[in-house]
C-alpha atoms as one frame of an Amber mdcrd trajectory, in Angstrom:
protein
   9.989  16.380  34.962  11.800  18.968  37.082   8.514  20.739  37.936   6.834
  17.433  38.733   9.686  16.468  41.083   9.524  19.883  42.773   5.747  19.590
  43.302   6.202  16.119  44.747   8.734  17.406  47.242   6.431  20.258  48.285
   3.508  17.869  48.678   5.519  15.564  50.917   7.027  18.379  52.976  10.524
  17.704  51.706  11.140  20.853  49.698  14.888  21.388  49.265  16.313  24.799
  50.083  17.212  26.601  46.868  20.765  27.730  46.293  20.561  31.502  46.565
  23.883  32.060  44.821  26.276  30.174  42.616  30.020  30.097  42.234  31.560
  32.646  39.889  35.167  31.521  40.434  36.960  28.218  39.900  36.656  26.899
  43.476  33.025  25.762  43.268  32.576  25.396  47.040  29.350  25.129  49.006
  26.270  22.949  48.528  26.171  20.338  45.783  22.976  18.227  45.752  23.601
  14.555  45.097  22.421  13.730  41.611  19.751  10.989  41.430  21.521   7.654
  40.993  21.073   5.661  37.799  20.822   2.528  39.900  17.353   1.030  40.020
  17.847  -0.307  43.532  17.383   2.048  46.478  20.272   0.266  48.212  22.496
  -1.402  45.637  25.030  -2.639  48.196  22.352  -4.522  50.109  21.189  -6.060
  46.811  24.668  -7.214  45.784  25.984  -8.198  49.224  22.946  -8.867  51.458
  24.695 -10.897  54.172  27.619  -8.447  54.374  25.283  -5.453  54.786  23.175
  -7.381  57.283  26.262  -8.001  59.418  27.373  -4.352  59.217  23.902  -3.111
  60.096  23.611  -5.469  63.042  27.012  -4.496  64.443  26.502  -0.767  64.067
  23.056  -0.965  65.651  24.478  -2.916  68.591  27.487  -0.666  69.084  26.236
   2.800  68.230  22.479   3.057  68.596  21.904   1.845  72.130  19.971   3.982
  74.585  23.118   5.368  76.213  24.904   6.181  72.946  25.372   9.881  72.168
  23.302  10.920  69.119  26.214  12.736  67.514  29.324  10.570  67.458  32.892
  11.895  67.523  34.999   9.010  66.355  38.329   7.977  67.896  40.545   9.421
  65.145  39.159  12.804  66.166  39.654  12.199  69.879  42.937  10.318  69.659
  45.383  12.874  68.239  48.269  10.393  68.091  50.504  12.919  66.374  49.966
  15.743  68.889  53.206  15.232  70.682  55.087  15.224  67.402  54.867  18.977
  67.463  54.579  19.668  71.184  57.741  17.818  72.073  60.144  19.487  69.681
  62.495  22.014  71.346  62.933  24.476  68.504  65.680  26.408  70.274  68.098
  23.478  70.396  69.703  24.241  67.036  71.432  27.381  65.879  71.176  26.565
  62.165  68.022  25.085  60.657  68.587  21.622  59.220  66.575  19.647  56.670
  65.188  17.574  59.520  64.052  20.645  61.384  62.463  22.164  58.274  60.608
  18.901  57.618  59.625  18.708  61.277  58.171  22.211  61.195  56.271  21.463
  57.990  54.831  18.229  59.399  53.963  19.932  62.651  52.230  22.807  60.856
  50.079  20.335  58.919  49.189  18.329  62.022  48.435  21.408  64.092  46.247
  22.975  61.397  44.189  19.780  61.098  43.856  19.394  64.855  42.957  23.051
  65.418  40.188  22.998  62.818  38.899  19.576  63.899  38.831  20.777  67.486
  36.507  23.665  66.615  34.065  21.246  65.005  34.497  18.817  67.918  33.604
  21.471  70.455  30.532  22.540  68.505  29.198  19.006  67.990  30.183  17.528
  71.374  26.735  18.078  72.852  24.770  18.042  69.597  21.351  16.481  70.127
  20.910  15.526  66.463  22.112  12.351  64.815  25.383  12.570  62.948  29.057
  11.689  63.098  32.491  13.203  62.596  35.674  11.558  61.320  39.092  13.154
  61.220  40.675  12.066  58.949  38.586   9.732  56.777  39.973   7.271  54.217
  37.628   6.328  51.393  39.535   3.116  50.643  37.894   1.581  53.706  34.582
   1.290  51.846  33.679  -2.360  51.133  37.060  -3.323  52.572  35.775  -6.723
  53.642  34.417  -7.562  50.208  37.582  -6.345  48.476  39.661  -8.665  50.661
  37.268 -11.522  49.970  37.608 -10.887  46.217  41.409 -10.936  46.499  41.375
 -14.210  48.423  39.028 -15.808  45.878  41.244 -14.689  42.967  44.387 -16.058
  44.632  42.626 -19.331  45.461  41.261 -19.740  41.914  44.691 -19.007  40.389
  46.295 -21.637  42.602  43.597 -24.198  41.866  43.645 -23.625  38.083  47.418
 -23.066  37.852  46.835 -19.709  36.213  48.414 -16.279  36.463  46.393 -14.320
  39.044  46.166 -11.337  36.643  44.662 -13.292  33.753  41.563 -14.678  35.440
  38.230 -13.175  34.387  36.561 -10.761  36.820  34.694 -12.726  39.477  31.093
 -12.061  40.396  32.259 -10.376  43.622  34.558  -8.042  41.673  31.773  -7.163
  39.214  29.435  -6.412  42.122  32.088  -4.222  43.766  32.376  -2.256  40.514
  28.629  -1.652  40.473  28.588  -0.597  44.133  31.373   1.966  43.692  30.192
   3.266  40.321  33.002   1.824  38.181  32.214   0.691  34.640  34.570  -1.952
  33.208  33.669  -1.977  29.498  33.748  -5.010  27.251  36.813  -5.513  25.036
  35.974  -6.974  21.627  39.253  -6.454  19.790  41.582  -9.333  18.969  44.988
  -9.907  17.407  46.983  -6.764  16.564  43.998  -4.563  17.379  44.059  -5.955
  20.900  47.749  -5.044  21.285  46.845  -1.503  20.206  44.062  -1.561  22.805
  46.641  -2.445  25.468  48.732   0.591  24.455  45.633   2.785  24.564  44.589
   1.402  27.954  48.056   1.987  29.373  47.664   5.682  28.628  44.099   5.897
  29.954  44.994   4.234  33.235  47.495   7.068  33.897  50.181   4.681  35.066
  53.661   5.883  35.886  56.211   5.382  33.090  57.773   2.206  34.505  54.375
   0.750  35.442  53.067   1.588  31.980  55.955  -0.256  30.287  55.496  -3.304
  32.515  51.764  -3.287  31.783  52.299  -3.138  27.994  55.123  -5.704  27.951
  53.238  -8.255  30.032  49.965  -7.712  28.174  51.478  -8.235  24.733  53.409
 -11.358  25.744  50.403 -13.257  27.067  49.695 -16.410  25.003  46.094 -15.803
  23.870  43.521 -13.074  23.363  41.351 -14.223  26.258  44.192 -13.827  28.754
  44.992 -10.402  27.293  41.376  -9.224  27.659  41.168 -10.504  31.244  44.492
  -8.871  32.025  43.331  -5.478  30.711  40.023  -5.714  32.585  41.614  -6.734
  35.862  44.241  -3.982  35.539  41.465  -1.467  35.003  39.576  -2.915  37.979
  42.610  -2.519  40.258  43.332   1.008  39.092  39.727   2.188  39.347  38.735
   0.428  42.575  41.989   0.795  44.526  43.438   4.082  43.241  41.179   6.395
  41.282  38.267   6.476  43.735  40.355   6.544  46.898  41.474   9.592  48.818
  42.044  10.870  52.326  39.491  13.434  53.464  40.818  15.657  56.252  37.473
  15.976  58.015  33.982  14.687  57.243  30.746  15.439  59.069  27.280  14.067
  58.448  24.182  15.694  59.929  21.054  13.579  59.547  18.577  16.364  60.321
  20.150  18.520  57.602  20.661  15.625  55.163  24.211  16.850  54.738  27.565
  15.233  54.037  30.246  17.865  54.670  33.943  17.637  53.797  36.574  20.070
  55.073  39.941  20.189  53.310  42.535  21.702  55.669  45.734  23.425  54.564
  48.519  24.709  56.836  49.692  27.324  54.312  50.618  30.523  56.164  51.898
  32.880  53.455  49.885  35.025  51.078  52.254  34.076  48.258  50.982  31.077
  46.317  47.615  31.247  48.032  45.640  30.892  44.805  47.308  27.620  43.831
  46.788  26.243  47.360  43.073  27.041  47.190  42.749  25.529  43.717  44.483
  22.345  44.855  42.198  22.115  47.895  39.147  22.723  45.696  40.154  19.836
  43.441  40.504  17.582  46.475  37.027  18.347  47.853  35.612  17.998  44.331
  37.178  14.555  44.086  35.777  13.642  47.502  32.348  14.822  46.382  32.446
  12.603  43.285  33.676   9.572  45.204  30.990   9.848  47.890  28.363  10.299
  45.194  29.615   7.192  43.373  29.615   5.182  46.589  26.390   6.348  48.204
  24.350   8.201  45.599  21.804   5.400  45.574  20.762   6.115  49.177  21.525
   9.860  49.389  19.288  11.075  46.564  17.949  14.021  48.568  21.146  14.936
  50.392  23.659  17.722  49.861  27.430  17.443  49.727  29.018  20.567  51.232
  32.539  21.541  50.186  34.560  23.604  52.697  38.218  24.669  52.721  40.043
  25.718  55.901  43.285  27.706  56.043  43.472  28.559  59.764  46.724  30.524
  59.393  45.474  32.926  56.678  43.508  36.121  57.177  40.006  35.895  55.696
  40.537  39.129  53.757  43.359  37.462  51.833  41.215  34.405  51.132  38.374
  36.537  49.813  40.694  38.072  47.219  40.995  34.639  45.589  37.342  33.555
  45.895  33.952  34.774  44.781  31.360  36.016  47.270  29.557  32.673  47.220
  32.659  30.560  47.927  33.870  32.943  50.647  31.026  31.683  52.841  32.627
  28.227  52.753  36.179  29.283  53.602  37.573  29.113  57.135  40.339  31.599
  57.900  41.986  32.815  61.081  39.003  35.052  61.952  36.590  32.124  61.712
  38.872  30.110  63.987  38.678  32.861  66.601  34.898  33.245  66.214  33.863
  29.790  65.121  30.343  29.651  66.542  28.900  32.431  64.322  30.529  30.856
  61.269  29.233  27.332  61.868  25.761  28.613  62.777  25.681  30.624  59.577
  26.722  27.541  57.600  24.073  25.349  59.223  21.421  27.973  58.483  22.141
  27.501  54.763  21.396  23.792  54.935  18.003  22.228  54.386  15.846  21.066
  57.270  14.639  17.500  57.032  11.504  16.003  58.466  12.032  12.620  56.853
  13.005   9.412  58.640  16.630   8.607  59.412  16.586   5.512  57.182  19.120
   6.954  54.718  21.334   8.091  57.593  21.296   4.653  59.225  22.193   3.021
  55.909  25.008   5.515  55.370  26.216   4.958  58.931  26.336   1.191  58.450
  28.300   1.580  55.219  30.774   4.230  56.346  31.291   3.385  60.012  30.748
  -0.348  59.634  33.404  -0.659  56.936  35.743   1.852  58.579  35.748   0.105
  61.930  37.303  -2.984  60.345  40.110  -1.130  58.552  43.773  -0.695  59.410
  43.184   3.051  59.859  41.782   2.312  63.314  44.164   1.388  66.078  41.408
  -0.673  67.635  37.956  -1.907  66.742  35.598   1.029  67.011  32.647   0.913
  69.313  31.039   3.998  70.700  29.167   2.866  73.734  29.664   5.414  76.507
  32.195   3.133  78.185  34.308   2.736  75.044  34.129   6.434  74.216  35.362
   7.290  77.708  38.245   4.845  77.318  39.240   6.445  74.006  39.172   9.894
  75.603  41.367   8.667  78.424  43.856   7.199  75.947  44.011  10.481  74.071
  45.082  12.372  77.196  47.095   9.862  79.235  48.144   7.306  76.583  46.810
   4.669  78.990  43.485   3.035  79.754  43.897   1.921  83.339  41.071   4.086
  84.634  42.531   5.283  87.943  46.095   6.274  88.768  48.416   8.943  90.006
  50.647  10.778  87.551  52.976   8.166  86.078  56.578   8.909  85.265  57.719
   9.152  81.669  58.432   5.811  79.961  61.950   4.924  78.916  65.195   6.426
  80.091  65.610   9.938  81.454  66.566  12.847  79.231  70.238  13.260  78.314
  72.288  16.163  79.639  72.182  17.881  76.254  69.702  17.466  73.472  70.863
  16.861  69.911  68.431  16.598  67.047  70.282  13.545  65.753  69.415  11.765
  68.987  65.783  11.961  68.031  66.215   9.175  65.490  67.124   6.770  68.269
  64.041   4.758  68.999  64.768   4.513  72.714  64.857   8.316  73.075  61.925
   9.227  70.874  59.164   8.407  73.341  60.926  10.439  76.010  61.218  13.566
  73.894  57.663  13.352  72.619  56.180  12.844  76.063  56.569  16.446  77.229
  55.103  19.730  76.118  57.552  22.611  75.428  57.228  24.190  78.899  57.931
  20.889  80.625  60.773  20.011  78.285  62.365  23.409  78.826  62.633  22.682
  82.558  64.049  19.189  82.113  66.720  20.476  79.717  67.957  23.150  82.149
  71.416  22.810  83.674  71.802  20.977  86.964  72.160  24.132  89.088  68.849
  25.484  87.807  67.109  22.164  88.439  68.446  21.934  92.002  65.756  24.224
  93.448  62.361  24.374  91.740  59.090  25.941  92.886  55.876  25.129  91.008
  53.165  27.750  91.378  50.720  26.601  88.691  47.107  25.559  88.373  45.675
  22.041  88.345  46.601  19.707  85.502  49.822  21.394  84.315  52.092  18.424
  85.020  53.733  19.489  88.308  53.458  16.040  89.834  54.478  14.345  86.599
  57.694  16.385  86.420  58.545  15.841  90.086  58.024  12.096  89.904  60.073
  11.869  86.732  63.014  13.796  88.208  62.777  11.886  91.495  63.112   8.662
  89.480  66.071  10.133  87.622  67.910  11.183  90.781  67.251   7.848  92.484
  68.940   6.059  89.584  71.777   8.542  89.271  72.640   9.470  92.871  72.661
   6.426  95.121  74.567   8.254  97.887  71.635  10.439  98.892  68.142   9.503
  99.931  65.275  10.614  97.742  62.049  11.571  99.546  58.743  12.154  97.801
  56.556  14.006 100.294  52.863  14.232  99.483  50.694  16.579 101.553  47.474
  15.780  99.698  45.691  14.703 102.902  46.126  18.118 104.568  43.236  20.517
 103.976  45.314  23.538 105.008  48.121  24.617 107.308  46.275  24.290 110.611
  46.315  20.888 112.303  43.271  20.463 114.555  44.214  18.039 117.319  40.582
  16.979 117.677  40.659  15.776 114.057  44.111  14.235 114.154  42.719  10.726
 113.638  41.572  11.748 110.127  45.104  12.739 109.198  46.317   9.262 110.097
  44.618   8.042 106.917  47.126   8.158 104.044  45.782   9.848 100.944  44.973
   7.685  97.912  47.690   9.645  96.129  50.276   8.615  98.751  49.381   4.947
  98.395  49.493   5.142  94.605  52.885   6.869  94.759  54.202   4.114  96.989
  53.117   1.623  94.336  54.659   3.677  91.509  58.087   4.225  93.055  60.616
   1.512  93.730  62.516   1.254  97.017  65.032   3.913  95.962  62.397   6.628
  96.517  60.776   6.846  99.962  57.175   8.073  99.836  56.140  10.170 102.835
  52.542  11.171 103.624  51.047  13.516 106.221  50.533  10.564 108.537  54.253
   9.749 108.400  55.189  13.372 109.135  52.844  13.445 112.134  54.349  10.229
 113.492  57.894  11.580 113.055  57.001  14.823 114.868  55.274  13.047 117.730
  58.162  10.612 118.164  60.574  13.540 118.401  58.624  16.056 120.523  55.887
  13.895 122.081  53.283  16.498 121.160  51.036  17.540 118.275  52.313  20.001
 115.701  50.442  23.254 115.154  50.736  23.337 111.373  51.923  21.449 108.313
  54.974  23.690 107.928  56.206  22.561 111.374  55.890  18.927 110.287  57.706
  19.554 107.018  60.547  21.670 108.408  61.225  19.168 111.186  61.332  16.199
 108.830  63.580  17.949 106.298  66.108  19.081 108.918  66.289  15.550 110.313
  66.581  13.928 106.871  68.914  15.755 104.467  68.678  14.523 100.894  66.653
  15.126  97.769  63.137  16.296  98.651  60.162  16.473  96.296  57.267  18.123
  98.138  53.887  17.865  96.446  50.528  19.489  97.245  51.982  21.918  99.828
  49.064  23.911 101.323  50.840  27.250 101.750  47.778  28.936 103.207  45.723
  29.192 106.356  42.017  28.568 106.242  40.531  26.048 103.821  41.668  25.457
 100.254  38.405  27.001  99.045  38.480  30.062 101.327  42.143  30.744 102.132
  42.713  33.674 104.462  46.494  34.018 104.758  49.553  32.872 102.826  51.936
  30.734 104.864  55.002  29.141 103.275  57.560  26.975 105.107  60.837  28.387
 106.431  63.558  26.888 104.211  66.615  28.799 105.479  68.208  25.470 106.451
  68.868  24.951 102.725  71.815  27.360 103.076  73.611  24.825 105.311  76.564
  23.079 103.585  74.984  19.629 103.881  72.198  20.799 101.545  74.479  22.166
  98.821  74.104  19.137  96.549  70.498  18.337  97.450  67.592  18.955  95.111
  64.424  20.452  96.554  61.328  20.721  94.375  58.100  22.123  95.817  54.637
  22.263  94.269  52.244  24.733  95.907  48.642  23.619  95.934  46.323  26.111
  94.198  43.632  27.582  96.414  40.778  30.083  96.350  40.986  33.218  98.397
  38.339  35.225 100.197  38.023  38.591  98.489  38.674  40.550 101.667  42.072
  38.861 102.070  43.058  38.703  98.396  45.427  41.690  98.182  47.294  40.794
 101.375  47.484  37.117 100.390  48.900  37.773  96.920  51.404  40.337  98.243
  52.701  37.855 100.857  52.860  35.069  98.264  54.853  37.289  95.905  57.256
  38.265  98.685  57.770  34.587  99.553  58.473  33.676  95.924  60.983  36.526
  95.652  62.687  35.334  98.834  63.033  31.810  97.445  64.355  32.981  94.079
  66.699  35.715  95.375  68.000  34.145  98.572  67.719  30.399  97.931  68.134
  30.291  94.107  64.771  28.679  93.357  63.645  28.521  89.743  59.915  28.975
  88.976  59.029  27.306  85.632  56.097  28.863  83.724  53.719  25.909  83.493
  50.450  27.285  82.189  48.724  24.624  80.051  46.258  22.039  81.332  47.372
  18.631  80.038  45.005  16.429  82.020  41.342  17.340  81.530  39.091  17.054
  78.532  37.218  20.199  77.507  33.937  18.838  78.863  35.487  18.551  82.341
  36.898  22.074  82.101  33.437  23.293  81.114  32.142  22.193  84.530  35.127
  23.776  86.269  34.401  27.069  84.496  30.827  27.160  85.811  31.844  26.704
  89.429  31.681  29.658  91.760  34.638  31.865  90.892  36.355  33.014  94.025
  39.670  34.701  93.425  42.379  32.114  92.916  45.984  31.947  94.041  46.966
  31.146  90.433  45.078  31.621  87.199  43.255  28.542  85.877  45.314  26.747
  83.248  43.688  26.805  79.831  43.531  23.727  77.643  46.116  23.327  74.877
  45.181  24.228  71.293  44.116  20.667  70.498  42.237  19.345  73.522  40.249
  16.160  73.733  36.550  16.965  73.955  35.650  14.108  76.269  32.160  12.876
  77.028  29.498  15.520  77.687  29.493  16.577  81.333  26.295  15.810  83.230
  24.675  17.692  86.107  21.915  16.018  88.122  19.773  18.168  90.388  19.176
  16.728  93.854  17.879  19.155  96.487  16.950  16.562  99.111  20.120  15.392
 100.866  18.454  12.150 101.947  18.221  11.119  98.280  21.869  11.685  97.325
  22.770   8.025  97.714  19.855   6.923  95.535  20.780   9.599  92.977  24.305
   8.188  92.769  23.088   4.659  92.065  20.543   5.971  89.547  23.363   7.764
  87.708  25.451   4.596  87.789  22.581   2.554  86.367  21.986   5.005  83.545
  25.496   6.049  82.516  27.780   3.209  83.626  26.168   0.028  82.367  29.503
  -1.737  81.949  29.841  -3.097  85.466  33.634  -3.389  85.436  34.273   0.202
  84.314  36.125   2.084  87.102  34.267   5.056  88.561  35.363   7.295  91.439
  32.603   8.690  93.663  33.892  11.750  95.532  31.627  12.767  98.405  32.086
  16.175  99.959  30.289  15.769 103.287  31.075  12.893 105.618  27.368  12.773
 106.508  26.585  11.757 102.914  29.197   9.016 102.629  27.305   6.463 104.734
  24.131   6.640 102.599  26.134   6.591  99.354  28.005   3.487 100.503  24.753
   1.872 101.677  23.086   2.418  98.304  26.159   1.311  96.323  26.355  -1.895
  98.352  22.918  -2.779  96.967  24.432  -2.994  93.472  25.061  -6.729  93.661
  26.656  -6.880  90.216  29.259  -4.222  91.023  32.495  -4.276  92.962  32.405
  -1.448  95.509  35.533  -0.307  97.362  35.328   2.308 100.109  38.106   4.498
 101.437  37.233   7.399 103.705  38.314   8.459 107.217  36.445   6.994 110.167
  36.662   8.698 113.544  38.016   5.995 115.880  39.357   7.044 119.288  41.217
   3.835 120.152  44.573   4.145 118.357  45.276   0.410 117.970  41.844  -0.185
 116.427  42.283   2.845 114.158  45.612   1.522 112.857  44.138  -1.936 112.233
  41.175  -0.482 110.303  43.479   1.742 108.245  45.716  -1.230 107.389  42.719
  -3.274 106.216  41.293  -0.406 104.151  44.657   0.398 102.566  45.037  -3.266
 101.530  41.662  -3.160  99.742  42.540   0.171  98.156  45.822  -1.206  96.832
  43.928  -4.021  95.145  41.587  -1.518  93.526  44.464   0.676  92.326  46.296
  -2.343  90.912  43.322  -3.445  88.823  40.621  -0.758  88.883  37.136  -2.162
  88.392  33.815  -1.117  89.821  33.467   1.813  92.207  35.603   3.601  94.746
  33.736   5.766  97.256  36.045   8.298  98.881  36.206  11.903 100.036  37.703
  14.898  98.286  40.746  15.311 100.521  41.871  11.702 100.323  41.530  11.592
  96.529  43.387  14.873  95.954  46.215  14.619  93.424  44.820  11.532  91.694
  43.370  11.111  88.214  40.432   9.019  87.061  38.681   8.353  83.794  35.244
   8.814  85.401  34.294  10.875  88.450  30.940  11.438  90.181  31.033  14.480
  92.481  28.361  14.403  95.186  27.390  17.855  96.472  30.930  19.073  95.927
  29.942  22.711  96.420  30.337  25.662  94.121  33.981  26.130  94.944  35.329
  22.590  94.761  36.965  22.652  91.351  39.643  20.241  92.560  37.173  17.358
  92.772  35.858  18.098  89.284  39.322  18.324  87.743  40.189  14.874  89.036
  38.177  13.617  86.040  39.795  12.938  82.682  36.972  11.939  80.334  33.619
  11.959  82.169  32.370  14.002  85.117  28.900  13.795  86.651  27.982  16.388
  89.257  25.120  15.849  91.695  24.184  19.297  92.988  21.285  21.381  94.263
  19.121  23.787  92.271  21.443  26.776  92.838  24.288  25.171  90.910  21.933
  23.941  88.190  20.690  27.526  87.805  24.288  28.694  87.268  24.713  26.077
  84.550  21.592  27.285  82.776  22.440  30.969  83.250  25.878  30.495  81.708
  24.427  28.383  78.886  27.225  25.915  79.428  27.604  22.831  77.250  26.531
  20.549  80.066  23.704  18.024  80.083  21.296  18.862  82.909
């Protein structure tokens, strides 16, 4: 029979890849072909519950297999690391002696971090996978047939009420019997009676592996029932509950299915970090993946007859050499250690090369998808109903990074009250404080927990996305509540391209940046938001002339308005932000005056790119300026170095951009980033077609008409055609906000007022499209961004995106993408 089956597979082109080696240790990892099911039906669940399966199939087809759905699906549990901040927010240096709470915290954090680190490696690899498949992290097997299990419970309760019977003594219903068949549970007949039946109850109590107290309750109740029929029903139903709800349920740390490889892969992840006890940890993990293998085979063996189950164990904190001491050569190929984490691509490619290649239809995969994803999406393990249209996936990615789903906003201040003067671990149990502590990463928290003198003068010199604005807005809120005697000014210089102020272009600077308007909406009246336009007006009112540079505007305003100043997006350079030629910081010697002694001044320098010829001089001047601020004016420079805003797909685009030398090093993503939706690059060499290319991209990738999308246009000459084409989208709401050159000042002010009013409406309830330019949108965040001819050097426009970025560029940029083999859809 075996030879006949093998010949049949060869004849049909479905020859399975032979296992070249077998396990010679106790772990038994690697490939385990699903054994042919004993069930006669090819799809037993569809036979037993046709309408239920029909509904699941219909919903999954509608939600997951539309034209715009990614072929490989990373499900929200893998892109919504709800527990991330559990570890990130804990200040480990706040206690001298370790407490039980701290020890537990560290243990929980280690487990969470290990799972997220390993899942992230798989996420990155499969983000742009062109084959069908899906990834869950973690996966709960008790979600299978959840709807039918609930229906069976309701029927049993209803029948017991109607018949005035004990719910445990009713015979198994047809639904319950069908569930048993679908999950591979055999409830045998019980033919004993009288005393023999009481002995059977004792025997069953032992077989069910109940805890001591549960076992005694089971035996006592069973033996006191009035007749043999009730006793038999009671034993059967008890076995049903134990088998269906306990014995075949488990949590699988990470599962991956790959349709083209006909593979169901489970990864068991352990945070163990010591070589002592390593063998027992591996054996425990091996038992868990073995159990998962058996459960999946029981559930889905009828449709996965030619599939493989792959067992993998990951210990990301253990050296592979130590793991190999406890495993045979075969099993070592299916172990992930610290070396594999550092060089994951060769490991995963080697693993995939061991798997079979399928040329069969995806019928089995679609059936499996409907069962697994369809049932899972209706379980309590999801925080929301799962759909993976592009729009929903982008929303989930945004939630994972910002904890919100508004679509467009500036950095919002931390929820809840401000941090206390001193941090005590016992305070963490207070519900009102917990969200505050967990909101920050360690670098941010370290700054906020500094003493008041240190926090009085702060200079941020960090890359995009590190939380500079978030920290400044939070502390501005705090001071406004705490110190009512002094004014609090939040000064945003986002609208200024550089230090120089060209009088011929002064009308453009009268347009407040989107960031300034959003800040005005975020802050209450206790914080006064000041934009470049306000600084220009103040300077002109005082001197009746135009200022030469931004520093002149800033210094004049500060001297005339003592108080707490939070200065964001300061362009401390001459030239453009993408080709800075000279460092130029403001003169802050007035801070030594007595009236400034109790005033806080926080400054965030805007990152820039520097022409190579000026790089050495620029960096030397910048270093001298920083030393002057720290030595003479007691400024503190916090080491913010981790990008907390962008998904890895957005950073992938940033990494491809032309790499001029930067004023600060790019901030890497944290260890557990959100992958985001695959970045997309569209080649458009003819500038007259850029507007049409934008609307084509909208039609293809943003089919949900209300989804907010920001269109950032680099050249003013392109804005008109982009707006014209977008206006043709009759089903979309299009908002425009970009500077118009208007010579008559009264008309200019009226136009600005009207445009700002429309922009406020969009920011309040983002829906549809906002067409703007890169300067005016600087400092903001958005779920989705389309960059139109942003240029090789404009990383700032790209990093405005949180979940999805689409870049419309010419052939030169597309060539760079291909040359770097970046994970970007071209």
